[in-house]
GROMACS .gro file of C-alpha atoms in nm:
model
  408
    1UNK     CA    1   3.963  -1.591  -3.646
    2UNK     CA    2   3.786  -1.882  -3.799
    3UNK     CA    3   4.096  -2.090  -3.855
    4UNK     CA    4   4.210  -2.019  -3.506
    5UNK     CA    5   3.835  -2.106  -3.384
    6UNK     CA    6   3.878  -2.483  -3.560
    7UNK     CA    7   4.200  -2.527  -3.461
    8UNK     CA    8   4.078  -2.488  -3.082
    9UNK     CA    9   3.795  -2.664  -3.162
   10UNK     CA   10   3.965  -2.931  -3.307
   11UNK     CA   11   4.252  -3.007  -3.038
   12UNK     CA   12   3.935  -3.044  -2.787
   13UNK     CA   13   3.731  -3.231  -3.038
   14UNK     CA   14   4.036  -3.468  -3.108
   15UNK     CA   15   4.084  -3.518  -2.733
   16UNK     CA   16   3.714  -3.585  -2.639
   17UNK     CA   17   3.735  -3.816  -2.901
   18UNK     CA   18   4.064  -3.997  -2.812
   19UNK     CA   19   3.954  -3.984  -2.426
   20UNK     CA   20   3.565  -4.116  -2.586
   21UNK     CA   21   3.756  -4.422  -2.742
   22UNK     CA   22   3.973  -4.527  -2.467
   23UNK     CA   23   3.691  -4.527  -2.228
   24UNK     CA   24   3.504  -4.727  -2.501
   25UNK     CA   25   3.770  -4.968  -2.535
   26UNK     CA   26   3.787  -5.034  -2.149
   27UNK     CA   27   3.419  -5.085  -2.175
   28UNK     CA   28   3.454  -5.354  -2.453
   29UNK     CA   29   3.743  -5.516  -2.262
   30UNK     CA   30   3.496  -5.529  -1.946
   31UNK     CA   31   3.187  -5.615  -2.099
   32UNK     CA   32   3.087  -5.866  -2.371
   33UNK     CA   33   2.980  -5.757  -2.737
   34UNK     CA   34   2.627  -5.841  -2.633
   35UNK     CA   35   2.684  -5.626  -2.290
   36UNK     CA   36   2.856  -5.323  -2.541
   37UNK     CA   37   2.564  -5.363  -2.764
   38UNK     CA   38   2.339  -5.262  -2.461
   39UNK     CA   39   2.525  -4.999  -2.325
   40UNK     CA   40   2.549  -4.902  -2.702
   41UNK     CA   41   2.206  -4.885  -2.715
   42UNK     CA   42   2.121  -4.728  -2.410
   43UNK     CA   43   2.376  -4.421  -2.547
   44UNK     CA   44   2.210  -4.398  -2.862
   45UNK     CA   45   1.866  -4.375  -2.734
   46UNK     CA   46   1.968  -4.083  -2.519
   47UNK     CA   47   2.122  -3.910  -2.778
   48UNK     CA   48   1.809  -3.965  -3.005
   49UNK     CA   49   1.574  -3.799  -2.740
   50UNK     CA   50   1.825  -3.535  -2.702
   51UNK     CA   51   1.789  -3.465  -3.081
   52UNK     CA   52   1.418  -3.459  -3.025
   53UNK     CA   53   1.365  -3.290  -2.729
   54UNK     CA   54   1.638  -3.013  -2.754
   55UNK     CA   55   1.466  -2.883  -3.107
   56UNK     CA   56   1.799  -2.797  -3.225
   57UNK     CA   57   1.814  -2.559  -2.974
   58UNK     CA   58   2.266  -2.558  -3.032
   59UNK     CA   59   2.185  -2.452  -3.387
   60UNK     CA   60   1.914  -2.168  -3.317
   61UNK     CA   61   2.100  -2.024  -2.998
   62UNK     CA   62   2.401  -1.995  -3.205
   63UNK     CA   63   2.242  -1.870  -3.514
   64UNK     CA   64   2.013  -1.635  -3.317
   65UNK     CA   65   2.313  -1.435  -3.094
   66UNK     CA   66   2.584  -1.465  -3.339
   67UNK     CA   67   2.343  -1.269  -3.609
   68UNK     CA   68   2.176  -1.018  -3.399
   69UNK     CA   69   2.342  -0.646  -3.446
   70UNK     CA   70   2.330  -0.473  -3.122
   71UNK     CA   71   2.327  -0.594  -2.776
   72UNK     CA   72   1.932  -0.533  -2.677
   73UNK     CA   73   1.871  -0.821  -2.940
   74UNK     CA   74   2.155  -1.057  -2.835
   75UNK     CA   75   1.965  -1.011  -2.457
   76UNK     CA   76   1.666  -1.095  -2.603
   77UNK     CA   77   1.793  -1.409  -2.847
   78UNK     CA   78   1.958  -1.544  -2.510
   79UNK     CA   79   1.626  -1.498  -2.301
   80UNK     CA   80   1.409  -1.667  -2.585
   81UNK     CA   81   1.692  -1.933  -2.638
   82UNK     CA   82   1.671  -2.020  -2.251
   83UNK     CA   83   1.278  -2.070  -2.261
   84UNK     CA   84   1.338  -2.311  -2.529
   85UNK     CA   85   1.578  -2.507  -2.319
   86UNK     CA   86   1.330  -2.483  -2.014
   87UNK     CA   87   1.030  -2.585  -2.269
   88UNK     CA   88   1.268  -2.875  -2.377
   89UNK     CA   89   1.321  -3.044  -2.086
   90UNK     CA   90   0.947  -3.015  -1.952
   91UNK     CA   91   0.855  -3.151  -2.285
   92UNK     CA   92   1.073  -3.452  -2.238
   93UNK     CA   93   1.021  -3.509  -1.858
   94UNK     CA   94   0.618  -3.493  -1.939
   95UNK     CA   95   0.648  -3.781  -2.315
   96UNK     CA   96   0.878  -3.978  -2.051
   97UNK     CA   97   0.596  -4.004  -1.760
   98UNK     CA   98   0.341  -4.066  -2.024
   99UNK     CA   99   0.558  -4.309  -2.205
  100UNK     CA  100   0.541  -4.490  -1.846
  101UNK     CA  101   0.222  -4.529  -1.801
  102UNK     CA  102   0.075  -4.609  -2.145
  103UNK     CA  103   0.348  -4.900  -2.120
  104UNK     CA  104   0.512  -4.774  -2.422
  105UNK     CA  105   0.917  -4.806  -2.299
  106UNK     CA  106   0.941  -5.208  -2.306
  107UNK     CA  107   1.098  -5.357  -2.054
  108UNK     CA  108   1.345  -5.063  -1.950
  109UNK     CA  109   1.366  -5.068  -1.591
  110UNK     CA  110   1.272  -4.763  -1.389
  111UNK     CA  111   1.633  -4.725  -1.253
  112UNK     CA  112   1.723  -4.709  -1.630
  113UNK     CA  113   1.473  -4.495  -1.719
  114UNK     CA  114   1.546  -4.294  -1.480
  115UNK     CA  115   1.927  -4.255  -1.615
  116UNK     CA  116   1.774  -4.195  -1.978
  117UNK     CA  117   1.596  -3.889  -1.847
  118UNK     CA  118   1.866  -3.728  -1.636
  119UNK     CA  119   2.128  -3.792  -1.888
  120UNK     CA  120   1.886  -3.635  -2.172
  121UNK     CA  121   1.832  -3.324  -1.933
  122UNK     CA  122   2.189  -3.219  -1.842
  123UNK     CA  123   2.290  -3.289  -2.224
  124UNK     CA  124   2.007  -3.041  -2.362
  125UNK     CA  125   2.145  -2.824  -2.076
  126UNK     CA  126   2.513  -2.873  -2.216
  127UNK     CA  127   2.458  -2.784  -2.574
  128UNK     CA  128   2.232  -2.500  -2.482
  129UNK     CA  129   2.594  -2.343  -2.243
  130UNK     CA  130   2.796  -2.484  -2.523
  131UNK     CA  131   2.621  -2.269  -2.798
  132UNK     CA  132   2.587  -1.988  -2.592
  133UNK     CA  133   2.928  -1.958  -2.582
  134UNK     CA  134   2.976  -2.089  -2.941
  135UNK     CA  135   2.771  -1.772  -3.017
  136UNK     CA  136   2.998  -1.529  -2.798
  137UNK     CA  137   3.297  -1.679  -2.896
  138UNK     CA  138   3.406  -1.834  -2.610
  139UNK     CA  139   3.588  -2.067  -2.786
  140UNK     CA  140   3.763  -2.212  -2.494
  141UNK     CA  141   3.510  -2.231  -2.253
  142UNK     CA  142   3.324  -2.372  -2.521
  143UNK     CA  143   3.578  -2.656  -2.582
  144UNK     CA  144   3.582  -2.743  -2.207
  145UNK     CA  145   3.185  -2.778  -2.195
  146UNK     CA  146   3.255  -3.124  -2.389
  147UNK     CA  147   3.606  -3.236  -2.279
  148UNK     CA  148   3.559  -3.201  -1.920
  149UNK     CA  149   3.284  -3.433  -1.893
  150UNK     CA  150   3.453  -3.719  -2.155
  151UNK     CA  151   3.783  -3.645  -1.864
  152UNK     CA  152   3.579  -3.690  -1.577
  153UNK     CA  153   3.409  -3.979  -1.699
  154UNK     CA  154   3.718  -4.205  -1.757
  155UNK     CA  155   3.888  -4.121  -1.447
  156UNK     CA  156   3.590  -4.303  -1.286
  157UNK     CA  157   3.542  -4.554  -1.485
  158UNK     CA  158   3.822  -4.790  -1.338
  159UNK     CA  159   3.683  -4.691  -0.974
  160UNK     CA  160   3.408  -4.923  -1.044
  161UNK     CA  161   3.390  -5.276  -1.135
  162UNK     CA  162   3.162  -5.328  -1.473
  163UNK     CA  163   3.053  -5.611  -1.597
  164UNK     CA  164   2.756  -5.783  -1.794
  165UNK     CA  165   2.526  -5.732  -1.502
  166UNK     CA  166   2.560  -5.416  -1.419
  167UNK     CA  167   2.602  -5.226  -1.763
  168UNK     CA  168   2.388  -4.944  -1.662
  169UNK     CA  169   2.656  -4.795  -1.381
  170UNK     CA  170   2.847  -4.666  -1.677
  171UNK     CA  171   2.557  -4.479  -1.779
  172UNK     CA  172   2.549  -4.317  -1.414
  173UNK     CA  173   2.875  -4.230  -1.468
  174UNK     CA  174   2.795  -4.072  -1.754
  175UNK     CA  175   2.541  -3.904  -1.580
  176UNK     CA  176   2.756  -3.776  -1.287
  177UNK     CA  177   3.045  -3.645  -1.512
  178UNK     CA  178   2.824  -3.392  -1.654
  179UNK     CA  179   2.635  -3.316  -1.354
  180UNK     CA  180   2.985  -3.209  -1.211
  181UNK     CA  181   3.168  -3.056  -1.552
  182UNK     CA  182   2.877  -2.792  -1.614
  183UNK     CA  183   2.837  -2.554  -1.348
  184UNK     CA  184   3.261  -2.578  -1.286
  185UNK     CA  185   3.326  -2.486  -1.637
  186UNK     CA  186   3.023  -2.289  -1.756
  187UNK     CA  187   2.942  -2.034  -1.506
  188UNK     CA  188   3.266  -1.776  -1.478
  189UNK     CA  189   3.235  -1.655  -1.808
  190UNK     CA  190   2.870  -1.672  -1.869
  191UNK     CA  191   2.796  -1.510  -1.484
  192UNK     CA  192   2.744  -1.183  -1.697
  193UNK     CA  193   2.457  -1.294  -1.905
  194UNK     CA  194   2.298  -1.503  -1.642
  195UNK     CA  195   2.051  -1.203  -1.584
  196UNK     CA  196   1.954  -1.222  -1.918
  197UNK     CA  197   1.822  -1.599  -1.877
  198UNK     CA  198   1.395  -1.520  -1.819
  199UNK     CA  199   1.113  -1.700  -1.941
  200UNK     CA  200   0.993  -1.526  -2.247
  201UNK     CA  201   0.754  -1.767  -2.456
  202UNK     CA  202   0.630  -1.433  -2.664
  203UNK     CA  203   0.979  -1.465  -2.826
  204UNK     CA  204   0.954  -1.809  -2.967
  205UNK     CA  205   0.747  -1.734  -3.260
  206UNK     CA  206   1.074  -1.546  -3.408
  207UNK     CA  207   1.241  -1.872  -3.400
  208UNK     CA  208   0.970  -2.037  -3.504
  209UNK     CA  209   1.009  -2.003  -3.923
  210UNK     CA  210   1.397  -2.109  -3.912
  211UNK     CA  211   1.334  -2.328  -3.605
  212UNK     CA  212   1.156  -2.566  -3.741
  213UNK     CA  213   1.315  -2.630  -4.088
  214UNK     CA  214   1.686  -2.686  -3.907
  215UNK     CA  215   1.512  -2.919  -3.610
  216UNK     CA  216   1.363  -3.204  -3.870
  217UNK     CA  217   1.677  -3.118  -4.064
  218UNK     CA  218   1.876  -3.249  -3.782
  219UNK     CA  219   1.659  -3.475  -3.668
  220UNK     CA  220   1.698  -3.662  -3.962
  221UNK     CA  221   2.005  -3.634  -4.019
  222UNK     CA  222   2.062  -3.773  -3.688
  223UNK     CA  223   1.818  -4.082  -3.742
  224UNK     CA  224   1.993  -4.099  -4.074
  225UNK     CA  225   2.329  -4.147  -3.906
  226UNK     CA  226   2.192  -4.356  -3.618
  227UNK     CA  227   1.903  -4.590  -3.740
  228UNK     CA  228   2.179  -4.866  -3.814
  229UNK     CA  229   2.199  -4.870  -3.451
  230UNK     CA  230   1.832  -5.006  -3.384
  231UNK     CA  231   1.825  -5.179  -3.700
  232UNK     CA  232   2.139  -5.344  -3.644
  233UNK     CA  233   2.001  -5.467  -3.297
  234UNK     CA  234   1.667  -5.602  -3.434
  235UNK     CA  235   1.838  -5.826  -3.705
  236UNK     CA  236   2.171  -5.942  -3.595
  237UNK     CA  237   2.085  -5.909  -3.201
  238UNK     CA  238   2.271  -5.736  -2.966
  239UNK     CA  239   2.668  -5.902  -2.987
  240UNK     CA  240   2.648  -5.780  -3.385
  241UNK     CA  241   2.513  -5.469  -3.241
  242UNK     CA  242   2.855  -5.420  -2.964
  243UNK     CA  243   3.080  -5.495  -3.245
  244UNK     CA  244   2.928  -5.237  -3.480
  245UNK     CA  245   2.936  -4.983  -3.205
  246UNK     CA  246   3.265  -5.026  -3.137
  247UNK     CA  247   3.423  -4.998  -3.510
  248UNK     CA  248   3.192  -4.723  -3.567
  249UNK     CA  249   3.286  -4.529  -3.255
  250UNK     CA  250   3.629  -4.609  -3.394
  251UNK     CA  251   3.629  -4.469  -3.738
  252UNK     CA  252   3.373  -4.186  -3.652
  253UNK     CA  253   3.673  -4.046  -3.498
  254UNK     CA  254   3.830  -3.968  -3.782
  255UNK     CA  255   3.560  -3.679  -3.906
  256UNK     CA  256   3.694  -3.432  -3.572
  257UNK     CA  257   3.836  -3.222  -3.788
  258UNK     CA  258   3.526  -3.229  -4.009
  259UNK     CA  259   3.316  -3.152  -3.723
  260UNK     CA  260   3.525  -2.885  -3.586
  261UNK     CA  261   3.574  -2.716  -3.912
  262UNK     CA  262   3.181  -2.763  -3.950
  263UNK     CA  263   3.083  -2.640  -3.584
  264UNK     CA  264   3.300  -2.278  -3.602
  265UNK     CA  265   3.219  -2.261  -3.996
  266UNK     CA  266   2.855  -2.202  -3.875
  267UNK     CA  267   2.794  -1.874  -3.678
  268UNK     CA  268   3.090  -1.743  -3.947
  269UNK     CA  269   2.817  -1.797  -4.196
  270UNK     CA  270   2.548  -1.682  -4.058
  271UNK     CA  271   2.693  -1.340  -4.021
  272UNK     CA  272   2.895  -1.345  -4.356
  273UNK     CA  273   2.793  -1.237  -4.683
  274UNK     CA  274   2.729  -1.443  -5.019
  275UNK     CA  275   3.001  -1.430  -5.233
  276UNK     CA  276   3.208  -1.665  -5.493
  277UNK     CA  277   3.512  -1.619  -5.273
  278UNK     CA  278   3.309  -1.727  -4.957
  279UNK     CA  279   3.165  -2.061  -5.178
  280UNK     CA  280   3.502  -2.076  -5.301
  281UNK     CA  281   3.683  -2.101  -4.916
  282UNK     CA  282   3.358  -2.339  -4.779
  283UNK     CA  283   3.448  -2.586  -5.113
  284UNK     CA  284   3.795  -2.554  -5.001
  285UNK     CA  285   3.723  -2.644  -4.624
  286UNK     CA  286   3.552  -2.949  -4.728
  287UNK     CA  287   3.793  -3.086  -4.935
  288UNK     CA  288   4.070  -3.044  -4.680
  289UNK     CA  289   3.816  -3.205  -4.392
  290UNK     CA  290   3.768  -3.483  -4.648
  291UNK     CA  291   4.144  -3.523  -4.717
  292UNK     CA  292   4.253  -3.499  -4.352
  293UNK     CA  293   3.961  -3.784  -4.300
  294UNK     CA  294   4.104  -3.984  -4.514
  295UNK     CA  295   4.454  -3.974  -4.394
  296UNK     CA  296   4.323  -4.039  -4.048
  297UNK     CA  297   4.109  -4.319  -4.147
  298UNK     CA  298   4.353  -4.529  -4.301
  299UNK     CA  299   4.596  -4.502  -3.988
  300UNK     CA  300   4.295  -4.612  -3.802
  301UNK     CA  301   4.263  -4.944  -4.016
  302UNK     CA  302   4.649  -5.030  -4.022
  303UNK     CA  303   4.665  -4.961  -3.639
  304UNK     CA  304   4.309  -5.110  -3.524
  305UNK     CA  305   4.441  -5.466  -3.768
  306UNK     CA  306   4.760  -5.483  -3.546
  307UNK     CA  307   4.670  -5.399  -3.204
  308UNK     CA  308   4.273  -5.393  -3.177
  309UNK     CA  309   4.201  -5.720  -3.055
  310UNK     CA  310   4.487  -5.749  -2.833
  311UNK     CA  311   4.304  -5.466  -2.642
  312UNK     CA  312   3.954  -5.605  -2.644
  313UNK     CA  313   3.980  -5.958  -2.711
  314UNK     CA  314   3.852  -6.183  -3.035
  315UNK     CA  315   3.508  -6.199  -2.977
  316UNK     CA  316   3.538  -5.839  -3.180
  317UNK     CA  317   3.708  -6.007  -3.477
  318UNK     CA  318   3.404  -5.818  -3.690
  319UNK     CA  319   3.493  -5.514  -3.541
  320UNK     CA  320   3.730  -5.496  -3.805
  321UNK     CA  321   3.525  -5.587  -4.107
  322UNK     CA  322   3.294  -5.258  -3.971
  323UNK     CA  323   3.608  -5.024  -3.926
  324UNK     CA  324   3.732  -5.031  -4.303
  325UNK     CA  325   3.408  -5.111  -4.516
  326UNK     CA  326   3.255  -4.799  -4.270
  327UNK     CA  327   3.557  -4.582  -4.418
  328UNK     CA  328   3.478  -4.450  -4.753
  329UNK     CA  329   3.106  -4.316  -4.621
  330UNK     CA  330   3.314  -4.149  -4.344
  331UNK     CA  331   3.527  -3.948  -4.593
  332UNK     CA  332   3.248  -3.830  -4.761
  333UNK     CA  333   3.046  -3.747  -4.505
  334UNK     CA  334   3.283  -3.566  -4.356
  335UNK     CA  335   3.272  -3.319  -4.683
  336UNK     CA  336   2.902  -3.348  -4.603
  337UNK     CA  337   2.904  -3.189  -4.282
  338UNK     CA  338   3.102  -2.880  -4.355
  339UNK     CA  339   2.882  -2.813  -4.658
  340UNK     CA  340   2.557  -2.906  -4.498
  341UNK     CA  341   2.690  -2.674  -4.195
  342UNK     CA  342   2.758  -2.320  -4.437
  343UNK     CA  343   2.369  -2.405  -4.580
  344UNK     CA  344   2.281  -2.433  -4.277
  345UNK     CA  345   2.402  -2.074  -4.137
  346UNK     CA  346   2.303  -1.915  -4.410
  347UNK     CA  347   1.927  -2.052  -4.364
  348UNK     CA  348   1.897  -2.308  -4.666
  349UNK     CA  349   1.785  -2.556  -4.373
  350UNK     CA  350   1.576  -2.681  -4.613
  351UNK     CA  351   1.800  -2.770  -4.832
  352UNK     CA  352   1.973  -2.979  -4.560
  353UNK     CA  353   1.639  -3.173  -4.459
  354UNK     CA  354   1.598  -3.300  -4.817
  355UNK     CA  355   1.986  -3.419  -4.754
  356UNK     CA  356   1.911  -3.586  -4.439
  357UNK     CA  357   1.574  -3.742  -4.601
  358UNK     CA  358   1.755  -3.915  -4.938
  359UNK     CA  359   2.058  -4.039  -4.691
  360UNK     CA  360   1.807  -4.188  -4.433
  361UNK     CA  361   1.602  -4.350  -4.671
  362UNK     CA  362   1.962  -4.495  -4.842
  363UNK     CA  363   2.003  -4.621  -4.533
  364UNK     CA  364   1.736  -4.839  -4.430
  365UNK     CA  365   1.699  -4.911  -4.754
  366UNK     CA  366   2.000  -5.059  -4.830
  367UNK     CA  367   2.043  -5.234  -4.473
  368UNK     CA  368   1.712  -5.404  -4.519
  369UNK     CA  369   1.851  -5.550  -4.853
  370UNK     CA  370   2.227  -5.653  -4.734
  371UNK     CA  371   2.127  -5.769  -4.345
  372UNK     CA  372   2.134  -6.182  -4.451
  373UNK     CA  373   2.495  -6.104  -4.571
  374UNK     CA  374   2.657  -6.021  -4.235
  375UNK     CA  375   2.768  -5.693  -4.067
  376UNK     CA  376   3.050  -5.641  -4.357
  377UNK     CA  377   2.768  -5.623  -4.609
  378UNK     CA  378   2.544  -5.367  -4.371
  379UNK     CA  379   2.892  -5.116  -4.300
  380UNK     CA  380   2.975  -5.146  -4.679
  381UNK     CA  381   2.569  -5.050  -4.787
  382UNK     CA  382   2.580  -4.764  -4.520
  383UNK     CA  383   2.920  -4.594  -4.675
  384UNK     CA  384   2.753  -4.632  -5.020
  385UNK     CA  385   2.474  -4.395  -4.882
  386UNK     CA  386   2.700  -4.140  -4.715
  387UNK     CA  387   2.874  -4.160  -5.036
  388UNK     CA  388   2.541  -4.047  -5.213
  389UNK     CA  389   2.458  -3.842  -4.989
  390UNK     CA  390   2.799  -3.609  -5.075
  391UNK     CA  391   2.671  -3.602  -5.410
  392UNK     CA  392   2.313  -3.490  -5.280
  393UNK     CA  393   2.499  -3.209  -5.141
  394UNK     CA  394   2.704  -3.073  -5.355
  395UNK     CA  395   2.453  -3.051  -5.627
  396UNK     CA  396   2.199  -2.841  -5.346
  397UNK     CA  397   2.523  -2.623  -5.201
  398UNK     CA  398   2.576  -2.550  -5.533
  399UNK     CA  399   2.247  -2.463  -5.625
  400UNK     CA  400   2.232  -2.195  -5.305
  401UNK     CA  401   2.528  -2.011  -5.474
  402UNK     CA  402   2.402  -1.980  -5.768
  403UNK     CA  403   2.003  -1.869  -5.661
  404UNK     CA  404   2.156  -1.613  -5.455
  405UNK     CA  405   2.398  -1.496  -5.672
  406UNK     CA  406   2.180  -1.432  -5.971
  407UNK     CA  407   1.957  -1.220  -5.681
  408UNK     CA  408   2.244  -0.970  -5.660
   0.00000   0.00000   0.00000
């Protein structure tokens, strides 16, 4: 079941992502780096208050209904999992009005900030659908939560003309192709459980103790993976910051099959016992993810060096510098994920918040110290933290195996 699960996962994953670049690449082809950075930027930010405001809500619905043993207490982990998603989106529609009027947002327009909090909203609504039926293993409907949106958005993108000006219409594109891909895909097979969905804030304090470890976990971790982004844009400027975004967007691509491997491997954990075979099969799952990564990545580089600025033109000439000094730190994190994702279902969040921590600070730390080099000198200091940050896991993965195991 699980290897059927990824490989699902993984054909949708692989097609979001190829449908994700082309609509990137018609972007970058339409808009100058400095116009991508923005747009980059604008993307990023919305997936940061996502991270924030959701509270890791994909992670705890999941967790919650694919580990509770009769059907009274998957009811009740799918009416407590709904209040969180209600209490997420009041939480981020109230910091967003009070963001406003302390004068705390810059110089974001309110058109602009109006597209950061819609697209925030329907995304925290699309993971919480998305791990529902993660949970209930509706695979497929699950797949089609993300793809349908990524196909939706690039059929419109050529409908409208784009340019430096006018950045922000992609974002309400954005906006609109999820707006229209939830309730067409989602509500068929979930129509059953709809009854379930009730406000019951009594039920978050059983959340609370595993809730909390996994949300800074991922927080982190996302910060960790994302920070570049902002501090990218504050010492290069914004053109460094659109050629970054591209090659990253690029290479990223190469970890689907890490992240699909990583995304079924969870609820499998969380209702699977400790074992040496199942450590055995998880170490075997990451090497493979890292292996497949690898492959991918260096078709990537060949490819992207012969045909990448044909497509987008040669004011991304150090999009290419990103894309291969980038690659090593993808093929590690990509072992990263799967292990960090079997901790993770088996409740050692806290193992993967001290993960998150020591690659975040390798980050910043080691962009602060390369910036005056140029972007190839940032890419290459980020891999060497994702590389370090594989190590950082495999000594705490292994570390859960063996506390457990001298338990039994």
């Amino acid at each position: 079941m699980l290897g059927k699960a990824a490989l699902y996962t993984f054909i949708r994953q692989s097609s979001s992502a190829l449908i994700s670049l082309v609509a990137n690449l018609y972007l970058a082809k339409q808009l100058s780096p400095a116009g991508m950075g923005k747009y980059s930027f604008f993307m990023v930010t919305g997936s940061l208050l996502t991270t924030i405001f959701s509270f890791s809500i994909a992670n705890i619905t999941a967790r919650s209904i694919a580990s509770a043993p009769s059907i009274g207490e998957r009811e009740s982990a799918i009416s407590t999992s709904y209040t969180l998603m209600v209490f997420a989106i009041s939480a981020l529609i109230v910091a967003l009005i009070l963001s406003k009027m302390l004068g705390l947002l810059g110089d974001y327009s309110d058109l602009v900030l109006l597209y950061l909090g819609l697209y925030t909203s329907l995304s925290i609504i699309r993971e919480w659908l998305a791990s529902v039926c993660l949970a209930l293993e509706e695979i497929k409907v699950f797949n089609w939560i993300h793809l349908s949106s990524s196909i939706l958005f690039l059929m419109m993108l050529p409908a409208i003309n784009i340019n430096e000006s006018n950045w922000s219409i992609a974002a309400a594109l954005q906006i609109a192709s999820i707006t229209i891909a939830i309730p067409s895909i989602a509500y068929q097979p979930l129509k059953h459980y709809i009854r379930y969905c009730r406000l019951a804030p009594g039920n978050l304090k059983s959340i609370y103790s595993y809730g909390y470890k996994i949300y800074f976990a991922n927080l982190i971790s996302f910060i960790s993976l994302r920070i570049q982004y902002y501090l990218i844009e504050a010492l290069l400027g914004a053109r460094h910051l659109g050629a970054f975004a591209i090659g990253n967007s690029i290479i990223e691509k190469s970890g689907m099959p890490a992240q699909s491997i990583a995304t079924v491997l969870f609820p499998d954990s969380a209702k699977s016992k400790e074992s040496p075979t199942r450590k055995s099969k998880t170490l075997k799952l990451a090497l493979a993810a890292a292996l497949i990564t690898a492959l991918i990545s260096l078709t990537i580089i060949l490819l992207s060096n012969y045909i990448l600025l044909d497509i987008i033109g040669d004011n991304y000439r150090t999009t290419l510098v990103a894309i291969s000094s980038l690659t090593p730190g993808i093929i590690a994190w990509s072992a990263v994920r799967v292990l960090a994702s079997d901790m993770a279902g088996r409740g050692y969040s806290g193992k993967n918040l001290i993960i998150s921590t020591s690659v975040l600070a390798g980050v910043c730390l080691s962009i602060l110290a390369s910036y005056q080099y140029g972007l190839g000198a940032i890419c290459t200091a980020i891999s060497t933290s994702y590389t370090l940050g594989l190590v950082i896991t495999y000594i705490l993965f292994q570390s859960t195996y063996r506390e457990n195991l001298l338990k039994c």
